[in-house]
Coordinates of C-alpha atoms in Angstrom, one line a residue:
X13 CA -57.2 -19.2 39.4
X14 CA -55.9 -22.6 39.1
X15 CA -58.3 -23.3 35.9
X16 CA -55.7 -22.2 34.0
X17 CA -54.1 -25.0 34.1
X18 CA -57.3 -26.7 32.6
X19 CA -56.9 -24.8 29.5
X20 CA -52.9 -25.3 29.4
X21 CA -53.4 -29.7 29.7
X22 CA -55.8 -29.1 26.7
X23 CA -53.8 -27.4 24.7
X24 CA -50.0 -29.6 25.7
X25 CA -51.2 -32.3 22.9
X26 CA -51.4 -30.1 19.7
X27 CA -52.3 -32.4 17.3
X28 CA -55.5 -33.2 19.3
X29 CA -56.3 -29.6 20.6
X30 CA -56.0 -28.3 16.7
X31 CA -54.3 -31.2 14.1
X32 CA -57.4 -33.5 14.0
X33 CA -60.1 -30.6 13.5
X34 CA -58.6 -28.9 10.7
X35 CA -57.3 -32.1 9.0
X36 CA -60.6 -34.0 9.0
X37 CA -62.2 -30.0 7.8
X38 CA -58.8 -30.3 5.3
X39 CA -59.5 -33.6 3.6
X40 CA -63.4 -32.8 3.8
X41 CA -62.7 -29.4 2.0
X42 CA -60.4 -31.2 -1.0
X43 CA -62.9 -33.9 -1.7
X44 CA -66.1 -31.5 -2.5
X45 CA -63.7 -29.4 -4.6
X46 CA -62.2 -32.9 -6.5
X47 CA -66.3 -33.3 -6.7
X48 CA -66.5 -29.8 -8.1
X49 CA -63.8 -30.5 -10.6
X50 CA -65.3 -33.2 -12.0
X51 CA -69.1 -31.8 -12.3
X52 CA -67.4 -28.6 -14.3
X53 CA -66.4 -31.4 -17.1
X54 CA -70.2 -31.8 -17.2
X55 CA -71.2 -28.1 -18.3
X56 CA -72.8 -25.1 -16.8
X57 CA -76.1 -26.7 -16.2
X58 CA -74.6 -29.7 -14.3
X59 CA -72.9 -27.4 -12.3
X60 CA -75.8 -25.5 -11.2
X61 CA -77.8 -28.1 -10.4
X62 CA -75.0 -29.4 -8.0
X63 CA -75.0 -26.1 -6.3
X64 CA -78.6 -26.5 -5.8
X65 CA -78.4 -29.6 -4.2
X66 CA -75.4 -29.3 -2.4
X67 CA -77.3 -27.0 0.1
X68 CA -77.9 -30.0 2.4
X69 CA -74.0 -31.1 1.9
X70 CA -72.8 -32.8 5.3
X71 CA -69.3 -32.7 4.7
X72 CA -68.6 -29.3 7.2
X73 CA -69.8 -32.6 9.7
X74 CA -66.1 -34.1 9.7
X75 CA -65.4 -31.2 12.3
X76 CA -68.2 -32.4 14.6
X77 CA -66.5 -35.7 15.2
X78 CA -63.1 -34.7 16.1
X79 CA -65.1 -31.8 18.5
X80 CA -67.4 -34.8 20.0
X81 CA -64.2 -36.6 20.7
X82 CA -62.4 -33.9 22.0
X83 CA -65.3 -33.5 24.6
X84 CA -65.0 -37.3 25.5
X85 CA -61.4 -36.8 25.7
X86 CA -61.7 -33.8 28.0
X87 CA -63.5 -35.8 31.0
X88 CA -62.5 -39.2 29.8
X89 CA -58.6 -38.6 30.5
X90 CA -57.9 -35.0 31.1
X91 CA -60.6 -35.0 34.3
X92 CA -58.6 -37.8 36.3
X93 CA -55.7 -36.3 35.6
X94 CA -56.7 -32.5 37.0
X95 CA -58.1 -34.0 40.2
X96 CA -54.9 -35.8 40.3
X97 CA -53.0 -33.1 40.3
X98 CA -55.4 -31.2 43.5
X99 CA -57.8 -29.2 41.0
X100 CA -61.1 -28.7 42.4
X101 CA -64.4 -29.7 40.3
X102 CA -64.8 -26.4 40.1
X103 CA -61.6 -25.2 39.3
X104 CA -61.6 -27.8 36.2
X105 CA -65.4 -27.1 35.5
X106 CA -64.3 -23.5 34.9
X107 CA -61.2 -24.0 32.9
X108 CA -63.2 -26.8 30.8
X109 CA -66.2 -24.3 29.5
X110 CA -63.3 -21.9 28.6
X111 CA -61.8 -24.8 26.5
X112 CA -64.9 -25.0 25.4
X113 CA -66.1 -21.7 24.3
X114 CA -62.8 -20.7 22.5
X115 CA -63.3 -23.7 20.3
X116 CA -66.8 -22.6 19.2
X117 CA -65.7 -19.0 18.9
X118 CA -62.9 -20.2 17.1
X119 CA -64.1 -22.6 14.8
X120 CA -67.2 -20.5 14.0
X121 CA -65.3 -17.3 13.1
X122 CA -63.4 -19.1 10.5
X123 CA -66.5 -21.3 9.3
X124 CA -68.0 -18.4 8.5
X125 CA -65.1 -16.3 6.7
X126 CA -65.1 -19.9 4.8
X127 CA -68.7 -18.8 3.7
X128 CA -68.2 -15.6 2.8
X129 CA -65.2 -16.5 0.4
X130 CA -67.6 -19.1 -1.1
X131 CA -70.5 -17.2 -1.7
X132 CA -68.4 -14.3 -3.2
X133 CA -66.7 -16.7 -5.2
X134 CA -69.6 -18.6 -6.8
X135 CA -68.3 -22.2 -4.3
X136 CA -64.7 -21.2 -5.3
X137 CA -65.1 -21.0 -9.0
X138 CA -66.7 -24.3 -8.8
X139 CA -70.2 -24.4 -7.9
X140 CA -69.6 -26.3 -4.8
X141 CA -70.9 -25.9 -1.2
X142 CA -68.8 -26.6 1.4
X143 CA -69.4 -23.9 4.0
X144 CA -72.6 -22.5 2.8
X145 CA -75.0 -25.1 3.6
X146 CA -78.1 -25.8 5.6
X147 CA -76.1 -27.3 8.6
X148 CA -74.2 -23.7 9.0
X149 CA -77.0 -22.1 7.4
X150 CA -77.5 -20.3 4.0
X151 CA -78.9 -17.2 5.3
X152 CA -76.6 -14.0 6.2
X153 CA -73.5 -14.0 7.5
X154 CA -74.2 -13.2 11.1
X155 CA -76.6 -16.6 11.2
X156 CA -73.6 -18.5 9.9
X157 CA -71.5 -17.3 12.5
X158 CA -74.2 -17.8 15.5
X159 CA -75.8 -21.4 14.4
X160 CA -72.0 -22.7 14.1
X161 CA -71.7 -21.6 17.5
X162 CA -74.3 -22.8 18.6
X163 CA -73.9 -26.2 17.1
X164 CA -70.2 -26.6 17.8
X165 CA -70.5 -25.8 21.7
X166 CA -73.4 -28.3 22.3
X167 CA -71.2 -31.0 20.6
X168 CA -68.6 -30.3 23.2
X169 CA -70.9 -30.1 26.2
X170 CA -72.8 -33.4 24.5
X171 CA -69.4 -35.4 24.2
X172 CA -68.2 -34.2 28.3
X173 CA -71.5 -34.8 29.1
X174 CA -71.9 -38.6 28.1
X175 CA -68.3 -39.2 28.6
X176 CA -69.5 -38.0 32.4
X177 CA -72.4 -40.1 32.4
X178 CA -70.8 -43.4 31.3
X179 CA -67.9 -42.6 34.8
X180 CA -70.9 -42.6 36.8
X181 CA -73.4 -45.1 35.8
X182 CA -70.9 -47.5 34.2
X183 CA -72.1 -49.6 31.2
X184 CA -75.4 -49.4 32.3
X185 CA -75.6 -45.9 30.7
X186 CA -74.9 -47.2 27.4
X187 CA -77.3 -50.0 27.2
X188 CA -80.1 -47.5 28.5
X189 CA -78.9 -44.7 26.4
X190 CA -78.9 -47.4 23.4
X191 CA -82.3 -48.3 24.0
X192 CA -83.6 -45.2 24.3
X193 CA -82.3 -44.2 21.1
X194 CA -83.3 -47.3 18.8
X195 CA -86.6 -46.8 20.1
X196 CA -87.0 -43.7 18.9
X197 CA -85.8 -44.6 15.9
X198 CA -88.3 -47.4 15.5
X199 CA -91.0 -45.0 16.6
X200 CA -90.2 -42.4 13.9
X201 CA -89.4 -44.8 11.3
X202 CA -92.7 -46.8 12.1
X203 CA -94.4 -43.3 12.3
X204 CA -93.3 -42.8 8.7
X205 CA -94.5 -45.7 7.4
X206 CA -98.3 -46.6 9.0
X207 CA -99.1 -43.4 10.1
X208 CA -100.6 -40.8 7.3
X209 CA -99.3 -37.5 7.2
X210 CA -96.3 -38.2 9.8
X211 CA -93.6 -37.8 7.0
X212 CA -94.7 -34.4 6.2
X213 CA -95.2 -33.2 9.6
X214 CA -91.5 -34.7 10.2
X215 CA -90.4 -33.0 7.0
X216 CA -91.9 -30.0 8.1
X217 CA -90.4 -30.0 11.6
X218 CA -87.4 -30.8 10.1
X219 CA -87.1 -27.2 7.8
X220 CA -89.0 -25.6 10.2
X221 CA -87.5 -21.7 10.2
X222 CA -83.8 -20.6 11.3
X223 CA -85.0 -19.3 14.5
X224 CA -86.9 -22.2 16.1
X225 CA -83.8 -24.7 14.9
X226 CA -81.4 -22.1 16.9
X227 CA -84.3 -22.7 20.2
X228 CA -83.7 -26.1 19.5
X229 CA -79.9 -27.0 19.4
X230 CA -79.8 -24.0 22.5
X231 CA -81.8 -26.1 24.5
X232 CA -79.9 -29.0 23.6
X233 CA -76.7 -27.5 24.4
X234 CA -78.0 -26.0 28.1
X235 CA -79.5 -29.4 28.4
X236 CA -76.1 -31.1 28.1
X237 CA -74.2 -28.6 29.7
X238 CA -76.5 -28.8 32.6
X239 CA -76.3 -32.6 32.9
X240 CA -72.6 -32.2 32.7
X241 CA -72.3 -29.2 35.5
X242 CA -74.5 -31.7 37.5
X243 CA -72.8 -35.4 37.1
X244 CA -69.1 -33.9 37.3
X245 CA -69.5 -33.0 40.7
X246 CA -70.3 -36.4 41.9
X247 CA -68.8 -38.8 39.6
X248 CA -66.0 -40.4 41.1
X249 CA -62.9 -41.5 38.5
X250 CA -60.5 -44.4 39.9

């Protein structure tokens, strides 16, 4: 099928399909062991108590943003481009969740090779938590590799899917979208502050146990990928 030729635009620009990832991860990477480094002039205990609280570390989050992009990327230029050239909706639908899917497989395979090195290697000799962390989960190795999954294939869908949305509705997307989101900010910040007992329900929601969090960011990711099957079918690109 002519999808392939979905997965071969992605992959023309190199730097984009696999530079930016595994630079921002790079840098990322080098700064929490420069952080390490500097704690270990502190003594044992410092050390320790950095590993303790390094378990809600965001820096394995510079790979979501080159990973959103790449999904705004996908139907912000390569989606004119495919029609362009006489690929069908489906045709690029079909090449893009392969795109899509390799990325996650790939990216969560070597997250969580990442965490087994680290764990067996007390953070690298350092104390530090890069890979092991809440965001990619501290639990076994097989949760690790599904929750990055997981998490990296919604961000995909997530970024196609508003990239999708904003072709359709225009600018009239983002100032809804916008809106939406600030107040719900405002409610839950107002929640946390007037209302007694909302912080520790939120708290609680919040570490609520592995398997309801995977529920969650599954539901998201059908939710985005569903919205995204849905609006690329009848968004029209100029």
């Amino acid at each position: 099928m002519r999808s392939r030729n979905v997965i071969d635009m992605h992959l023309v620009n190199r730097m984009q399909a696999f530079g930016w990832p595994l630079f921002a991860v790079t840098l990322a990477f080098l700064i929490i062991l420069a952080v390490g480094l500097i704690v270990r002039s502190q003594g044992l205990e410092a050390q320790l108590g950095m590993y303790e609280g390094m378990e809600w570390n965001g820096a394995i989050f510079a790979l979501l943003g080159p990973m959103i992009g790449y999904g705004f990327t996908s139907m912000g230029q390569y989606f004119p481009l495919a029609l362009g050239l006489g690929l069908t909706r489906r045709e690029f639908a079909t090449g893009l969740s392969t795109v899509f899917l390799g990325n996650a497989v790939v990216y969560a395979v070597l997250i969580t090779i990442g965490k087994t090195v680290e764990k067996a290697t007390d953070g690298f000799g350092l104390h530090v938590r890069f890979f092991d962390v809440f965001y990619t989960s501290t639990g076994a190795w097989w949760q690790t590799l599904v929750q990055t999954f997981l998490l990296i294939l919604t961000v995909l869908f997530l970024g196609a899917a508003i990239t999708t949305a904003f072709q359709r509705f225009g600018q009239v997307f983002l100032w809804l979208g916008g809106t939406v989101l600030a107040l719900l900010a405002l409610g839950i910040l107002s929640g946390v502050a007037f209302l007694d007992g909302f912080g520790r329900a939120l708290l609680d929601l919040l570490t609520m146990g592995w398997g309801p969090w995977m529920g969650v960011i599954a539901l998201l990711g059908v939710l985005s990928a569903g919205l995204w099957l849905v609006l690329v079918r009848r968004t029209q690109v100029a």
